[in-house]
């Protein structure tokens, strides 16, 4: 008996990525899965492209359309709800700009048990040189007709197209790969980053071998939303993504809540996907990253931990404000302050905090094992971070952990 797995793909203007994505999906070897493609009001015709080009090739494709951009958090929650209502056992969150290895679902499932909330795949940076020219499967003859029906309240719809499964050329991987993430790290002040980013495959393999000697389960702080396998029973208990986040840090928050509730977040290095990831310092994302970092901290830390980290939080905030002035992000930083000045927002934060703290089975000492005092992310590396910020805050974090 193969558990039912739903692959959730939230799409926004994803047209350039779809050929590579669906070609790789056509090679999946797991026998019992559904692809749920959620279009977030794209303007590039992504949903129509998927329907016309791939709908007749996949017997297990569902397209859900939203008439507004729900963001990453709420968009995935639509998928979670869809799968829960239909009795699915697991959900795999997959970014639109990825390609998967054929057995990635089986390898993730091998690491899953009732005490595990999430299993992240080993995520490499995508390099087109490894895969050559994108290819899509030829159109086979239809075995069954398609149908279209209303699904989402407020104007969404489902398009379920039933056909035979496609045939496609063999999937091949080549050497020279670089790591996107070996599992994401949480800095104790709420920053999340991809651990191992930019490492060569050889360096990552050596690190994994040493890591498995220390921790056979390969526990991680939280999983990347780019490619992670979730236990639906665990999600039903702790809740889905916080839709207030819209985008950024929603995976940090969910991974933290899973840990608080006593579930594990682990890495499955044999489950492999490839991500067309490029770090961006865009001004428009700064507001969500900073606001959501604070929301994550305020919701999930115990009162004791909030008091203990407060001095470091204030010092970091001063540094970030100066950085925002010099980098042109100051308007976004002021928007963050404005958000936290509204009493109604604090009412929501406090209500969510109460719900989160009721989940708590793991104490501060247990949770702190998965947090770090340094930011080790290649695309953010600079002299000040490396020589001043990291040593000072790492020392402070060690002192806090000593007293826990």
Coordinates of C-alpha atoms in Angstrom, one line a residue:
X1 CA 0.0 0.0 0.0
X2 CA 1.6 3.3 -1.1
X3 CA 0.6 6.4 0.9
X4 CA -1.1 9.2 -1.0
X5 CA 1.3 12.1 -1.7
X6 CA 0.3 15.4 -3.1
X7 CA 2.9 17.6 -4.8
X8 CA 2.0 21.3 -4.3
X9 CA 3.4 23.8 -6.8
X10 CA 2.4 27.5 -6.2
X11 CA 3.0 29.4 -9.4
X12 CA 3.3 33.1 -10.2
X13 CA 4.4 34.0 -13.7
X14 CA 6.3 30.7 -13.9
X15 CA 6.1 30.2 -17.7
X16 CA 10.0 30.2 -18.2
X17 CA 10.4 27.3 -15.7
X18 CA 7.5 25.0 -16.7
X19 CA 9.2 22.9 -19.4
X20 CA 12.1 21.8 -17.1
X21 CA 9.8 21.3 -14.2
X22 CA 7.2 19.1 -15.9
X23 CA 9.8 17.2 -17.8
X24 CA 11.3 16.1 -14.5
X25 CA 7.9 15.4 -13.0
X26 CA 7.1 13.1 -15.9
X27 CA 10.0 10.8 -14.7
X28 CA 8.7 10.3 -11.1
X29 CA 8.8 6.7 -10.2
X30 CA 6.5 6.8 -7.1
X31 CA 3.1 5.3 -8.1
X32 CA 0.6 7.2 -6.0
X33 CA 0.8 10.9 -6.2
X34 CA -1.2 14.0 -7.4
X35 CA 0.3 17.2 -8.7
X36 CA -1.7 20.3 -7.4
X37 CA -0.7 23.3 -9.5
X38 CA -1.9 26.5 -7.9
X39 CA -1.8 29.6 -10.1
X40 CA -1.5 32.9 -8.1
X41 CA -3.2 35.2 -10.7
X42 CA -0.3 35.0 -13.1
X43 CA -0.3 37.5 -16.0
X44 CA 1.9 35.4 -18.3
X45 CA -0.6 32.6 -19.1
X46 CA 1.2 30.0 -16.9
X47 CA -2.0 28.1 -16.0
X48 CA -3.3 28.0 -19.6
X49 CA 0.2 26.8 -20.7
X50 CA 0.2 24.0 -18.2
X51 CA -3.4 23.0 -19.1
X52 CA -2.7 23.0 -22.9
X53 CA 0.8 21.5 -22.9
X54 CA 0.8 19.1 -20.0
X55 CA -2.8 18.5 -19.0
X56 CA -3.3 15.7 -21.6
X57 CA 0.0 14.1 -20.6
X58 CA -0.6 13.7 -16.8
X59 CA -3.4 11.6 -15.4
X60 CA -2.7 13.1 -11.9
X61 CA -2.7 16.9 -12.5
X62 CA -5.1 19.3 -10.8
X63 CA -4.9 23.0 -11.6
X64 CA -6.4 25.5 -9.1
X65 CA -6.7 29.1 -10.2
X66 CA -6.9 32.1 -7.8
X67 CA -8.1 35.4 -9.1
X68 CA -5.7 37.3 -6.8
X69 CA -2.1 36.8 -5.7
X70 CA -2.4 34.9 -2.5
X71 CA 1.3 34.9 -1.8
X72 CA 3.5 31.9 -1.1
X73 CA 2.0 31.2 2.4
X74 CA -1.7 31.3 1.6
X75 CA -1.2 29.7 -1.9
X76 CA 0.4 26.6 -0.3
X77 CA -2.3 26.6 2.3
X78 CA -4.9 26.2 -0.4
X79 CA -2.9 23.1 -1.5
X80 CA -2.7 21.8 2.1
X81 CA -6.4 22.2 2.6
X82 CA -7.2 20.5 -0.8
X83 CA -5.1 17.5 0.2
X84 CA -6.4 17.2 3.7
X85 CA -10.0 17.3 2.5
X86 CA -9.2 14.3 0.2
X87 CA -7.4 12.2 2.8
X88 CA -3.8 12.6 1.6
X89 CA -1.1 11.3 3.9
X90 CA 1.7 13.6 2.9
X91 CA 2.3 16.9 1.0
X92 CA 5.5 17.8 -0.9
X93 CA 6.0 21.5 -1.4
X94 CA 7.9 22.2 -4.6
X95 CA 9.0 25.5 -5.9
X96 CA 8.0 26.4 -9.5
X97 CA 11.7 26.9 -10.5
X98 CA 12.9 23.4 -9.7
X99 CA 13.6 20.0 -11.3
X100 CA 13.3 16.8 -9.4
X101 CA 15.1 13.4 -9.5
X102 CA 12.8 10.5 -10.4
X103 CA 12.9 8.8 -6.9
X104 CA 12.8 11.9 -4.8
X105 CA 9.4 11.0 -3.2
X106 CA 10.4 7.5 -2.3
X107 CA 13.7 8.6 -0.7
X108 CA 11.9 11.3 1.3
X109 CA 9.2 8.8 2.4
X110 CA 11.9 6.5 3.8
X111 CA 12.9 9.2 6.3
X112 CA 9.3 9.9 7.4
X113 CA 7.6 8.5 10.5
X114 CA 4.9 9.6 13.0
X115 CA 7.4 11.7 15.0
X116 CA 8.7 13.5 12.0
X117 CA 7.0 16.7 10.8
X118 CA 9.1 17.4 7.7
X119 CA 11.7 15.9 5.5
X120 CA 13.7 18.2 3.3
X121 CA 15.3 17.0 0.1
X122 CA 18.9 17.7 -0.6
X123 CA 18.6 20.8 -2.8
X124 CA 21.3 21.6 -5.4
X125 CA 21.6 24.8 -7.4
X126 CA 20.3 24.2 -10.9
X127 CA 22.7 24.5 -13.8
X128 CA 21.4 24.1 -17.3
X129 CA 24.7 22.6 -18.4
X130 CA 23.9 19.5 -16.3
X131 CA 20.6 18.9 -18.2
X132 CA 21.0 20.3 -21.7
X133 CA 18.1 21.6 -23.8
X134 CA 14.8 21.4 -22.0
X135 CA 12.7 18.6 -23.4
X136 CA 9.0 17.7 -22.8
X137 CA 7.3 14.4 -23.4
X138 CA 5.5 13.7 -26.6
X139 CA 1.7 13.9 -26.5
X140 CA 0.2 10.4 -26.1
X141 CA -3.3 9.6 -27.2
X142 CA -6.0 10.5 -24.6
X143 CA -7.5 7.6 -22.6
X144 CA -10.1 9.8 -20.9
X145 CA -11.6 13.2 -21.4
X146 CA -10.9 16.2 -19.3
X147 CA -13.4 18.1 -17.1
X148 CA -13.6 21.5 -15.4
X149 CA -15.4 22.4 -12.2
X150 CA -15.6 25.2 -9.6
X151 CA -13.6 24.7 -6.5
X152 CA -12.4 27.8 -4.6
X153 CA -14.8 30.1 -2.8
X154 CA -14.4 33.7 -4.0
X155 CA -13.7 32.9 -7.6
X156 CA -11.1 30.1 -8.0
X157 CA -11.7 27.1 -10.1
X158 CA -10.3 23.6 -10.6
X159 CA -9.4 22.1 -13.9
X160 CA -8.8 18.4 -13.6
X161 CA -7.5 16.9 -16.9
X162 CA -7.4 13.1 -17.0
X163 CA -5.1 11.4 -19.5
X164 CA -2.5 8.7 -19.8
X165 CA 0.9 9.2 -18.3
X166 CA 3.7 10.5 -20.5
X167 CA 6.8 8.8 -21.8
X168 CA 10.0 10.8 -21.6
X169 CA 13.8 10.5 -22.2
X170 CA 15.8 9.2 -19.3
X171 CA 16.8 11.7 -16.6
X172 CA 20.6 12.2 -16.2
X173 CA 22.7 14.0 -13.7
X174 CA 26.3 15.1 -14.1
X175 CA 29.1 16.2 -11.8
X176 CA 30.1 19.7 -10.7
X177 CA 27.0 20.4 -8.7
X178 CA 26.7 23.1 -6.1
X179 CA 24.5 23.1 -3.0
X180 CA 21.5 25.3 -2.5
X181 CA 20.7 24.0 1.0
X182 CA 21.5 21.1 3.3
X183 CA 18.7 22.2 5.5
X184 CA 18.1 25.7 6.7
X185 CA 19.6 27.3 9.8
X186 CA 18.0 29.7 12.2
X187 CA 20.0 32.4 13.8
X188 CA 18.8 33.1 17.4
X189 CA 17.6 36.6 16.3
X190 CA 15.3 35.1 13.7
X191 CA 17.4 35.2 10.5
X192 CA 17.0 32.1 8.4
X193 CA 19.5 31.0 5.8
X194 CA 20.5 28.1 3.5
X195 CA 23.2 26.0 5.2
X196 CA 25.9 24.8 2.9
X197 CA 24.9 27.3 0.2
X198 CA 27.5 27.3 -2.7
X199 CA 29.4 24.2 -1.4
X200 CA 30.6 21.8 -4.0
X201 CA 29.1 18.3 -4.0
X202 CA 32.4 16.9 -2.8
X203 CA 32.5 19.2 0.2
X204 CA 28.8 18.5 1.0
X205 CA 29.4 14.7 0.8
X206 CA 32.2 14.9 3.2
X207 CA 30.2 17.1 5.6
X208 CA 27.2 14.7 5.4
X209 CA 29.4 11.7 6.2
X210 CA 30.7 13.4 9.3
X211 CA 27.3 14.7 10.2
X212 CA 25.7 11.2 10.0
X213 CA 28.2 9.9 12.5
X214 CA 27.1 12.6 15.0
X215 CA 23.4 12.5 14.2
X216 CA 22.0 9.5 12.2
X217 CA 18.7 11.3 11.6
X218 CA 20.3 14.4 10.2
X219 CA 18.1 16.8 12.2
X220 CA 17.8 20.4 10.8
X221 CA 16.4 23.6 12.3
X222 CA 13.8 24.0 9.6
X223 CA 13.1 22.9 6.1
X224 CA 13.3 25.0 2.9
X225 CA 9.9 25.6 1.3
X226 CA 11.6 25.0 -2.1
X227 CA 11.5 21.2 -1.7
X228 CA 10.1 19.6 1.5
X229 CA 7.9 16.6 2.4
X230 CA 5.4 17.3 5.1
X231 CA 3.4 15.0 7.4
X232 CA -0.2 16.0 7.0
X233 CA -1.1 14.7 10.5
X234 CA 1.6 17.0 12.0
X235 CA 0.3 20.0 10.0
X236 CA -3.2 19.3 11.1
X237 CA -1.9 19.6 14.7
X238 CA 0.4 22.7 14.4
X239 CA -1.4 24.5 11.6
X240 CA -0.3 25.4 8.1
X241 CA 1.7 28.5 7.0
X242 CA 0.8 31.8 8.7
X243 CA -1.0 33.6 5.9
X244 CA -0.1 37.0 7.5
X245 CA 3.5 36.4 6.3
X246 CA 2.5 36.4 2.6
X247 CA 6.0 35.4 1.6
X248 CA 9.4 34.9 3.4
X249 CA 10.0 33.3 6.8
X250 CA 6.8 31.3 6.6
X251 CA 8.9 28.1 6.4
X252 CA 11.0 29.2 9.3
X253 CA 7.9 29.8 11.4
X254 CA 6.3 26.4 10.5
X255 CA 9.5 24.5 11.1
X256 CA 9.9 26.2 14.5
X257 CA 6.3 25.3 15.4
X258 CA 6.8 21.7 14.4
X259 CA 9.8 21.5 16.7
X260 CA 7.9 23.1 19.6
X261 CA 5.2 20.5 19.2
X262 CA 7.8 17.7 19.5
X263 CA 8.1 16.8 15.8
X264 CA 11.4 16.4 14.0
X265 CA 12.7 18.3 10.9
X266 CA 15.2 16.1 9.1
X267 CA 17.2 16.0 5.8
X268 CA 17.0 13.2 3.3
X269 CA 20.2 13.4 1.3
X270 CA 19.1 10.7 -1.1
X271 CA 16.0 12.7 -2.1
X272 CA 17.4 15.2 -4.6
X273 CA 16.0 18.2 -6.4
X274 CA 17.6 21.1 -8.3
X275 CA 16.6 24.7 -7.7
X276 CA 17.0 27.7 -10.0
X277 CA 17.8 29.9 -7.0
X278 CA 19.4 33.3 -7.1
X279 CA 19.8 35.4 -4.0
X280 CA 18.1 38.8 -4.4
X281 CA 18.6 42.0 -2.4
X282 CA 15.5 43.6 -3.9
X283 CA 14.1 46.4 -1.8
X284 CA 10.5 45.1 -2.1
X285 CA 11.3 41.9 -0.2
X286 CA 13.0 43.7 2.7
X287 CA 9.7 44.6 4.4
X288 CA 8.4 41.1 4.4
X289 CA 11.7 39.6 5.6
X290 CA 12.2 42.0 8.5
X291 CA 8.5 42.1 9.6
X292 CA 8.2 38.3 9.4
X293 CA 11.4 37.8 11.2
X294 CA 10.0 39.6 14.2
X295 CA 6.6 37.9 13.9
X296 CA 8.4 34.5 14.0
X297 CA 10.3 35.5 17.1
X298 CA 7.3 37.0 19.0
X299 CA 5.1 34.0 18.2
X300 CA 7.5 31.2 19.0
X301 CA 10.0 32.1 21.7
X302 CA 9.1 31.6 25.3
X303 CA 8.8 34.7 27.5
X304 CA 12.1 33.8 29.2
X305 CA 13.9 33.6 25.9
X306 CA 12.5 36.9 24.7
X307 CA 14.0 38.6 27.8
X308 CA 17.3 36.9 27.3
X309 CA 17.7 37.8 23.6
X310 CA 16.3 41.4 24.1
X311 CA 19.8 43.1 24.5
X312 CA 21.1 41.4 21.4
X313 CA 17.9 42.2 19.5
X314 CA 18.2 45.9 20.3
X315 CA 21.9 46.1 19.2
X316 CA 21.1 44.2 16.0
X317 CA 18.1 46.5 15.3
X318 CA 20.3 49.6 15.6
X319 CA 22.8 48.1 13.2
X320 CA 20.1 47.1 10.7
X321 CA 18.5 50.6 10.9
X322 CA 21.9 52.1 10.0
X323 CA 22.3 49.5 7.2
X324 CA 18.8 50.4 5.9
X325 CA 19.8 54.1 5.7
X326 CA 23.0 53.4 3.8
X327 CA 21.4 50.8 1.5
X328 CA 18.2 52.5 0.5
X329 CA 15.9 50.2 2.5
X330 CA 14.9 52.8 5.1
X331 CA 11.4 53.3 3.8
X332 CA 10.8 49.5 4.1
X333 CA 12.3 49.6 7.6
X334 CA 9.9 52.3 8.6
X335 CA 7.0 50.3 7.2
X336 CA 8.1 47.5 9.6
X337 CA 8.0 49.9 12.6
X338 CA 4.6 51.2 11.4
X339 CA 3.2 47.6 11.4
X340 CA 4.2 47.0 15.0
X341 CA 2.7 50.4 16.1
X342 CA -0.9 49.3 15.3
X343 CA -2.7 47.8 18.4
X344 CA -4.8 45.5 16.1
X345 CA -1.7 43.9 14.8
X346 CA -0.5 43.2 18.4
X347 CA -3.9 41.6 19.1
X348 CA -3.4 39.2 16.3
X349 CA 0.2 38.5 17.3
X350 CA -0.8 37.8 20.9
X351 CA -3.6 35.5 19.8
X352 CA -1.3 33.5 17.5
X353 CA 1.4 33.4 20.3
X354 CA -1.1 31.8 22.7
X355 CA -2.0 29.2 20.2
X356 CA 1.6 28.5 19.4
X357 CA 2.7 28.2 23.1
X358 CA -0.1 25.7 23.7
X359 CA 1.7 23.4 21.3
X360 CA 4.9 23.4 23.4
X361 CA 6.3 20.0 24.2
X362 CA 10.0 20.9 23.7
X363 CA 11.7 23.2 26.2
X364 CA 14.0 26.1 25.5
X365 CA 17.1 24.0 25.9
X366 CA 15.9 21.4 23.4
X367 CA 14.9 24.1 20.8
X368 CA 18.1 26.1 21.2
X369 CA 20.2 23.0 20.0
X370 CA 19.1 23.8 16.5
X371 CA 19.8 27.6 16.6
X372 CA 23.1 29.2 15.7
X373 CA 24.9 32.4 16.7
X374 CA 26.5 33.0 13.3
X375 CA 25.2 33.9 9.8
X376 CA 27.1 31.7 7.4
X377 CA 25.7 32.6 4.0
X378 CA 28.0 33.1 1.1
X379 CA 25.9 35.9 -0.7
X380 CA 25.8 37.9 2.5
X381 CA 29.4 37.5 3.5
X382 CA 31.4 40.7 4.2
X383 CA 34.2 41.9 6.6
X384 CA 31.8 43.4 9.2
X385 CA 29.7 40.3 9.4
X386 CA 32.6 37.9 9.5
X387 CA 34.9 39.8 11.9
X388 CA 32.5 41.8 14.1
X389 CA 28.9 40.7 14.0
X390 CA 29.3 37.0 14.0
X391 CA 31.9 36.8 16.8
X392 CA 30.0 39.1 19.1
X393 CA 26.6 37.5 18.6
X394 CA 27.9 34.0 18.7
X395 CA 29.6 34.7 22.0
X396 CA 26.3 36.1 23.4
X397 CA 24.4 33.1 22.2
X398 CA 26.8 30.7 23.9
X399 CA 26.3 32.6 27.1
X400 CA 22.5 32.3 26.8
X401 CA 22.7 28.5 26.1
X402 CA 25.0 28.1 29.1
X403 CA 22.3 29.3 31.4
X404 CA 19.4 27.4 29.9

